[in-house]
Coordinates of N, CA, C and O in Angstrom, one line a residue:
Q1343 N -11.0 15.1 7.3 CA -11.2 14.1 6.3 C -9.9 13.9 5.5 O -9.2 14.8 5.1
V1344 N -9.6 12.6 5.2 CA -8.4 12.3 4.4 C -8.8 11.6 3.1 O -9.7 10.8 3.1
R1345 N -8.2 12.0 2.0 CA -8.5 11.4 0.7 C -7.2 10.7 0.2 O -6.1 11.3 0.3
L1346 N -7.4 9.5 -0.3 CA -6.3 8.7 -0.8 C -6.5 8.3 -2.2 O -7.6 7.8 -2.5
V1347 N -5.5 8.5 -3.1 CA -5.7 8.1 -4.5 C -4.5 7.3 -4.9 O -3.3 7.9 -4.9
E1348 N -4.7 6.1 -5.3 CA -3.6 5.2 -5.8 C -3.4 5.3 -7.3 O -4.3 5.6 -8.0
S1349 N -2.1 5.0 -7.7 CA -1.8 5.0 -9.1 C -0.6 4.1 -9.2 O 0.1 3.7 -8.2
G1350 N -0.3 3.7 -10.5 CA 0.9 2.9 -10.7 C 0.7 1.4 -11.0 O 1.7 0.7 -11.3
G1351 N -0.5 1.0 -10.9 CA -0.8 -0.4 -11.1 C -0.6 -0.8 -12.6 O -0.5 0.1 -13.5
G1352 N -0.7 -2.1 -12.9 CA -0.6 -2.4 -14.3 C -0.3 -3.9 -14.5 O -0.4 -4.7 -13.5
L1353 N 0.1 -4.3 -15.7 CA 0.4 -5.7 -16.1 C 1.9 -5.8 -16.2 O 2.6 -4.9 -16.9
V1354 N 2.5 -6.8 -15.6 CA 4.0 -6.9 -15.6 C 4.3 -8.4 -15.6 O 3.5 -9.2 -15.1
Q1355 N 5.4 -8.8 -16.2 CA 5.8 -10.2 -16.2 C 6.4 -10.6 -14.9 O 7.0 -9.7 -14.2
A1356 N 6.3 -11.8 -14.6 CA 7.0 -12.3 -13.4 C 8.5 -12.0 -13.4 O 9.1 -12.1 -14.4
G1357 N 8.9 -11.5 -12.2 CA 10.3 -11.1 -12.1 C 10.5 -9.6 -12.3 O 11.5 -9.0 -12.0
G1358 N 9.4 -8.9 -12.8 CA 9.5 -7.5 -13.1 C 9.2 -6.7 -11.8 O 9.0 -7.2 -10.7
S1359 N 9.1 -5.4 -12.0 CA 8.9 -4.4 -10.9 C 7.8 -3.4 -11.3 O 7.6 -3.1 -12.4
L1360 N 7.2 -2.9 -10.2 CA 6.2 -1.8 -10.3 C 6.4 -1.0 -9.1 O 6.8 -1.4 -8.0
R1361 N 6.0 0.3 -9.2 CA 6.0 1.2 -8.1 C 4.6 1.8 -8.0 O 4.2 2.5 -8.9
L1362 N 3.9 1.6 -6.9 CA 2.6 2.1 -6.6 C 2.8 3.4 -5.8 O 3.7 3.6 -5.0
S1363 N 1.9 4.4 -6.1 CA 1.9 5.7 -5.4 C 0.6 5.9 -4.8 O -0.5 5.5 -5.3
C1364 N 0.6 6.5 -3.7 CA -0.7 6.9 -3.0 C -0.6 8.4 -2.6 O 0.2 8.8 -1.7
A1365 N -1.4 9.2 -3.3 CA -1.4 10.6 -3.0 C -2.4 10.9 -1.9 O -3.5 10.5 -2.0
V1366 N -1.9 11.6 -0.9 CA -2.7 11.8 0.3 C -3.1 13.3 0.4 O -2.2 14.2 0.2
S1367 N -4.3 13.6 0.6 CA -4.8 15.0 0.7 C -5.8 15.1 1.9 O -6.2 14.1 2.4
G1368 N -6.1 16.3 2.2 CA -7.0 16.6 3.3 C -6.3 16.8 4.6 O -5.2 17.4 4.7
N1369 N -6.8 16.3 5.7 CA -6.3 16.5 7.0 C -5.1 15.5 7.3 O -5.3 14.6 8.1
T1370 N -4.0 15.7 6.6 CA -2.9 14.8 6.7 C -2.3 14.8 8.1 O -1.7 13.8 8.5
F1371 N -2.4 15.8 8.9 CA -1.9 15.9 10.2 C -2.5 14.9 11.1 O -2.0 14.6 12.2
S1372 N -3.7 14.4 10.8 CA -4.4 13.4 11.6 C -3.9 12.0 11.4 O -4.3 11.1 12.2
I1373 N -3.0 11.8 10.4 CA -2.6 10.4 10.1 C -1.5 10.0 11.0 O -0.5 10.7 11.2
A1374 N -1.6 8.7 11.5 CA -0.5 8.1 12.3 C 0.3 7.1 11.6 O 1.5 7.0 11.7
T1375 N -0.5 6.3 10.8 CA 0.2 5.2 10.1 C -0.4 5.1 8.7 O -1.7 5.2 8.5
M1376 N 0.4 4.8 7.7 CA -0.1 4.5 6.3 C 0.2 3.0 6.0 O 1.1 2.4 6.6
A1377 N -0.6 2.4 5.1 CA -0.4 1.0 4.8 C -0.8 0.7 3.4 O -1.5 1.5 2.8
W1378 N -0.3 -0.4 2.9 CA -0.8 -1.0 1.7 C -1.4 -2.3 2.0 O -0.8 -3.1 2.7
Y1379 N -2.6 -2.5 1.5 CA -3.3 -3.8 1.5 C -3.5 -4.3 0.1 O -3.3 -3.6 -0.9
R1380 N -3.8 -5.6 0.0 CA -4.2 -6.2 -1.3 C -5.3 -7.2 -1.1 O -5.4 -7.8 -0.1
Q1381 N -6.0 -7.4 -2.2 CA -7.1 -8.3 -2.2 C -7.3 -8.9 -3.6 O -7.5 -8.2 -4.6
D1382 N -7.3 -10.2 -3.6 CA -7.6 -11.0 -4.8 C -9.0 -11.4 -4.7 O -9.4 -11.8 -3.6
P1383 N -9.8 -11.5 -5.8 CA -11.1 -11.9 -5.7 C -11.3 -13.3 -5.1 O -10.5 -14.2 -5.4
G1384 N -12.2 -13.4 -4.1 CA -12.4 -14.7 -3.5 C -11.5 -14.9 -2.3 O -11.6 -15.9 -1.6
K1385 N -10.6 -13.9 -2.0 CA -9.7 -14.0 -0.9 C -9.9 -12.9 0.1 O -10.5 -11.8 -0.3
Q1386 N -9.4 -13.1 1.3 CA -9.5 -12.0 2.3 C -8.5 -10.9 2.0 O -7.4 -11.1 1.4
R1387 N -8.8 -9.7 2.4 CA -7.9 -8.6 2.2 C -6.7 -8.8 3.1 O -6.8 -9.2 4.2
E1388 N -5.5 -8.6 2.5 CA -4.2 -9.0 3.2 C -3.4 -7.7 3.4 O -3.2 -6.9 2.5
L1389 N -2.9 -7.5 4.6 CA -2.0 -6.4 4.9 C -0.6 -6.7 4.3 O -0.1 -7.8 4.5
V1390 N -0.1 -5.8 3.5 CA 1.1 -6.0 2.8 C 2.3 -5.3 3.5 O 3.3 -5.9 3.8
A1391 N 2.1 -4.0 3.9 CA 3.2 -3.2 4.5 C 2.6 -2.0 5.2 O 1.5 -1.5 4.8
T1392 N 3.3 -1.5 6.2 CA 2.9 -0.3 6.9 C 4.1 0.6 7.2 O 5.2 0.1 7.2
I1393 N 3.8 1.9 7.3 CA 4.9 2.8 7.7 C 4.2 3.8 8.6 O 3.2 4.4 8.3
N1394 N 4.9 4.1 9.8 CA 4.3 5.1 10.7 C 5.0 6.4 10.6 O 6.0 6.6 9.8
N1395 N 4.6 7.4 11.4 CA 5.1 8.7 11.3 C 6.6 8.8 11.6 O 7.3 9.7 11.2
G1396 N 7.0 7.8 12.4 CA 8.5 7.8 12.8 C 9.3 7.1 11.8 O 10.6 7.0 11.9
G1397 N 8.7 6.5 10.8 CA 9.4 5.8 9.7 C 9.6 4.3 9.9 O 10.2 3.6 9.1
S1398 N 9.0 3.8 11.0 CA 9.1 2.4 11.2 C 8.2 1.6 10.3 O 7.1 2.1 10.0
T1399 N 8.7 0.5 9.8 CA 8.0 -0.2 8.8 C 7.7 -1.7 9.2 O 8.4 -2.2 10.1
Y1400 N 6.7 -2.2 8.6 CA 6.3 -3.6 8.8 C 6.0 -4.2 7.4 O 5.4 -3.6 6.6
Y1401 N 6.4 -5.5 7.2 CA 6.1 -6.2 6.0 C 5.5 -7.6 6.3 O 6.0 -8.3 7.2
A1402 N 4.6 -8.0 5.5 CA 4.1 -9.3 5.5 C 5.2 -10.3 5.1 O 6.0 -9.9 4.2
D1403 N 5.2 -11.5 5.6 CA 6.3 -12.4 5.3 C 6.4 -12.7 3.8 O 7.4 -12.9 3.2
S1404 N 5.2 -12.6 3.1 CA 5.1 -13.0 1.7 C 5.8 -12.0 0.8 O 6.1 -12.3 -0.3
V1405 N 6.0 -10.8 1.3 CA 6.7 -9.7 0.5 C 8.0 -9.2 1.0 O 8.7 -8.5 0.4
K1406 N 8.4 -9.7 2.2 CA 9.6 -9.2 2.8 C 10.8 -9.5 1.9 O 10.9 -10.6 1.4
G1407 N 11.6 -8.5 1.8 CA 12.8 -8.6 0.9 C 12.5 -8.3 -0.5 O 13.5 -8.1 -1.3
R1408 N 11.3 -8.2 -0.9 CA 10.9 -7.8 -2.3 C 10.2 -6.5 -2.4 O 10.4 -5.8 -3.4
F1409 N 9.4 -6.1 -1.4 CA 8.7 -4.9 -1.5 C 9.3 -3.9 -0.5 O 9.8 -4.3 0.6
T1410 N 9.2 -2.6 -0.8 CA 9.6 -1.5 0.1 C 8.6 -0.4 0.1 O 8.2 0.1 -0.9
I1411 N 8.1 -0.1 1.4 CA 7.2 1.0 1.6 C 8.0 2.2 2.0 O 9.0 2.1 2.8
S1412 N 7.6 3.4 1.5 CA 8.3 4.6 1.8 C 7.3 5.8 1.7 O 6.2 5.6 1.2
R1413 N 7.8 6.9 2.2 CA 6.9 8.1 2.2 C 7.7 9.3 1.9 O 8.9 9.4 2.3
E1414 N 7.1 10.2 1.1 CA 7.8 11.5 0.8 C 6.9 12.6 1.3 O 5.9 13.0 0.7
N1415 N 7.2 13.1 2.5 CA 6.3 14.0 3.2 C 6.1 15.3 2.4 O 5.0 15.8 2.4
A1416 N 7.1 15.7 1.7 CA 7.0 17.0 1.0 C 5.9 16.9 -0.1 O 5.3 17.9 -0.5
K1417 N 5.7 15.7 -0.6 CA 4.7 15.5 -1.7 C 3.5 14.8 -1.2 O 2.6 14.5 -2.0
N1418 N 3.4 14.6 0.2 CA 2.2 13.9 0.7 C 1.9 12.6 -0.1 O 0.8 12.3 -0.5
T1419 N 3.0 11.8 -0.3 CA 2.8 10.6 -1.1 C 3.5 9.4 -0.4 O 4.6 9.6 0.2
V1420 N 2.8 8.3 -0.5 CA 3.4 7.0 0.0 C 3.6 6.1 -1.2 O 2.7 6.0 -2.1
Y1421 N 4.7 5.4 -1.1 CA 5.0 4.5 -2.3 C 5.1 3.0 -1.8 O 5.4 2.7 -0.7
L1422 N 4.9 2.2 -2.8 CA 5.2 0.7 -2.6 C 6.0 0.3 -3.8 O 5.5 0.1 -4.9
Q1423 N 7.3 0.1 -3.6 CA 8.2 -0.4 -4.6 C 8.1 -1.9 -4.6 O 8.4 -2.5 -3.5
M1424 N 7.7 -2.5 -5.7 CA 7.5 -4.0 -5.7 C 8.5 -4.6 -6.7 O 8.4 -4.3 -7.9
N1425 N 9.4 -5.4 -6.3 CA 10.4 -6.0 -7.1 C 10.2 -7.5 -7.1 O 9.6 -8.1 -6.2
S1426 N 10.8 -8.2 -8.1 CA 10.8 -9.7 -8.2 C 9.3 -10.1 -8.0 O 9.0 -11.1 -7.3
L1427 N 8.4 -9.5 -8.8 CA 7.0 -9.8 -8.7 C 6.7 -11.3 -9.1 O 7.4 -11.8 -10.0
K1428 N 5.7 -11.8 -8.4 CA 5.3 -13.2 -8.7 C 3.8 -13.2 -9.1 O 3.1 -12.3 -8.7
P1429 N 3.4 -14.2 -9.8 CA 2.0 -14.3 -10.2 C 1.0 -14.2 -9.0 O 0.0 -13.6 -9.0
E1430 N 1.5 -14.7 -7.8 CA 0.7 -14.7 -6.6 C 0.6 -13.3 -6.0 O -0.2 -13.1 -5.1
D1431 N 1.3 -12.3 -6.5 CA 1.2 -10.9 -6.1 C 0.0 -10.2 -6.8 O -0.3 -9.1 -6.5
T1432 N -0.6 -10.9 -7.8 CA -1.7 -10.3 -8.5 C -2.9 -10.0 -7.6 O -3.3 -10.9 -6.8
A1433 N -3.3 -8.8 -7.6 CA -4.4 -8.4 -6.7 C -4.7 -6.9 -7.0 O -4.0 -6.2 -7.7
V1434 N -5.8 -6.5 -6.3 CA -6.1 -5.0 -6.3 C -5.4 -4.5 -5.0 O -5.5 -5.1 -3.9
Y1435 N -4.5 -3.5 -5.2 CA -3.8 -2.9 -4.1 C -4.4 -1.7 -3.6 O -4.8 -0.8 -4.4
Y1436 N -4.6 -1.6 -2.3 CA -5.3 -0.4 -1.7 C -4.3 0.3 -0.7 O -3.6 -0.3 0.1
C1437 N -4.4 1.6 -0.8 CA -3.7 2.4 0.2 C -4.7 2.7 1.3 O -5.9 2.9 1.1
A1438 N -4.1 2.7 2.6 CA -5.0 3.0 3.7 C -4.3 3.8 4.7 O -3.0 3.8 4.8
A1439 N -5.1 4.6 5.5 CA -4.5 5.4 6.6 C -5.2 5.2 7.9 O -6.4 5.0 7.9
K1440 N -4.4 5.2 9.0 CA -5.0 5.1 10.3 C -4.8 6.5 11.0 O -3.7 6.9 11.1
T1441 N -5.9 7.1 11.3 CA -5.8 8.4 12.0 C -5.5 8.2 13.4 O -5.7 7.1 14.0
R1442 N -5.0 9.3 14.1 CA -4.6 9.2 15.5 C -5.8 8.8 16.4 O -5.6 8.3 17.5
S1443 N -7.0 9.1 16.0 CA -8.1 8.9 16.8 C -8.7 7.5 16.6 O -9.7 7.1 17.2
S1444 N -8.1 6.7 15.7 CA -8.7 5.4 15.4 C -7.8 4.3 15.8 O -6.6 4.4 15.9
I1445 N -8.4 3.1 16.1 CA -7.6 1.9 16.4 C -7.4 1.0 15.2 O -6.8 0.0 15.2
R1446 N -8.0 1.4 14.0 CA -7.9 0.6 12.8 C -7.8 1.6 11.6 O -7.9 2.8 11.8
F1447 N -7.4 1.0 10.5 CA -7.3 1.8 9.3 C -8.7 2.2 8.9 O -9.5 1.4 8.6
D1448 N -8.9 3.5 8.8 CA -10.3 4.0 8.6 C -10.4 4.9 7.4 O -11.5 5.4 7.1
C1449 N -9.3 5.0 6.6 CA -9.4 5.8 5.3 C -8.8 4.9 4.3 O -7.8 4.3 4.4
W1450 N -9.5 4.8 3.1 CA -9.1 3.9 2.1 C -9.2 4.6 0.7 O -10.1 5.4 0.4
G1451 N -8.3 4.2 -0.2 CA -8.3 4.6 -1.5 C -9.2 3.6 -2.3 O -9.8 2.7 -1.8
Q1452 N -9.3 3.9 -3.6 CA -10.2 3.1 -4.5 C -9.5 1.9 -5.0 O -10.2 1.0 -5.5
G1453 N -8.2 1.8 -4.9 CA -7.5 0.6 -5.3 C -6.9 0.7 -6.7 O -7.4 1.5 -7.5
T1454 N -5.9 -0.1 -6.9 CA -5.2 -0.1 -8.3 C -4.9 -1.6 -8.6 O -4.3 -2.3 -7.7
Q1455 N -5.2 -2.0 -9.8 CA -5.0 -3.4 -10.1 C -3.5 -3.7 -10.5 O -2.9 -2.9 -11.3
V1456 N -3.0 -4.7 -9.9 CA -1.7 -5.2 -10.3 C -1.8 -6.7 -10.8 O -2.4 -7.5 -10.1
T1457 N -1.4 -6.9 -12.0 CA -1.5 -8.3 -12.6 C -0.1 -8.7 -13.0 O 0.6 -8.0 -13.8
V1458 N 0.3 -9.9 -12.5 CA 1.7 -10.4 -12.8 C 1.5 -11.7 -13.6 O 0.9 -12.6 -13.1
S1459 N 2.0 -11.7 -14.8 CA 1.8 -12.8 -15.7 C 3.0 -13.8 -15.6 O 4.2 -13.3 -15.3
S1460 N 2.8 -15.0 -15.7 CA 3.8 -16.0 -15.6 C 4.5 -16.3 -16.9 O 4.1 -15.9 -17.9

């Protein structure tokens, strides 16, 4: 079993920065890929970024060049550094993990709210 706990959300002005953290506990050896998703009320959940065990990353076009996903294995933590934030980045951000035995992201955190004011 894997447990994910997000932190670092908040209110920021457009153009500002935030760093989200995802603390990972439990059977961390079972994890193949970590991701950040986001969801605004009334919209579909959107994949923001992923990072696999080899360090390869993926970014949605909407955040490419502004967001950076990283991991600190010694602390079992995954980060999402968000720069040049825009009002359209406002959403609940979720940390997710895909275990080696799964074809989809099957572990989720509770989410952290990010609000960007114009």
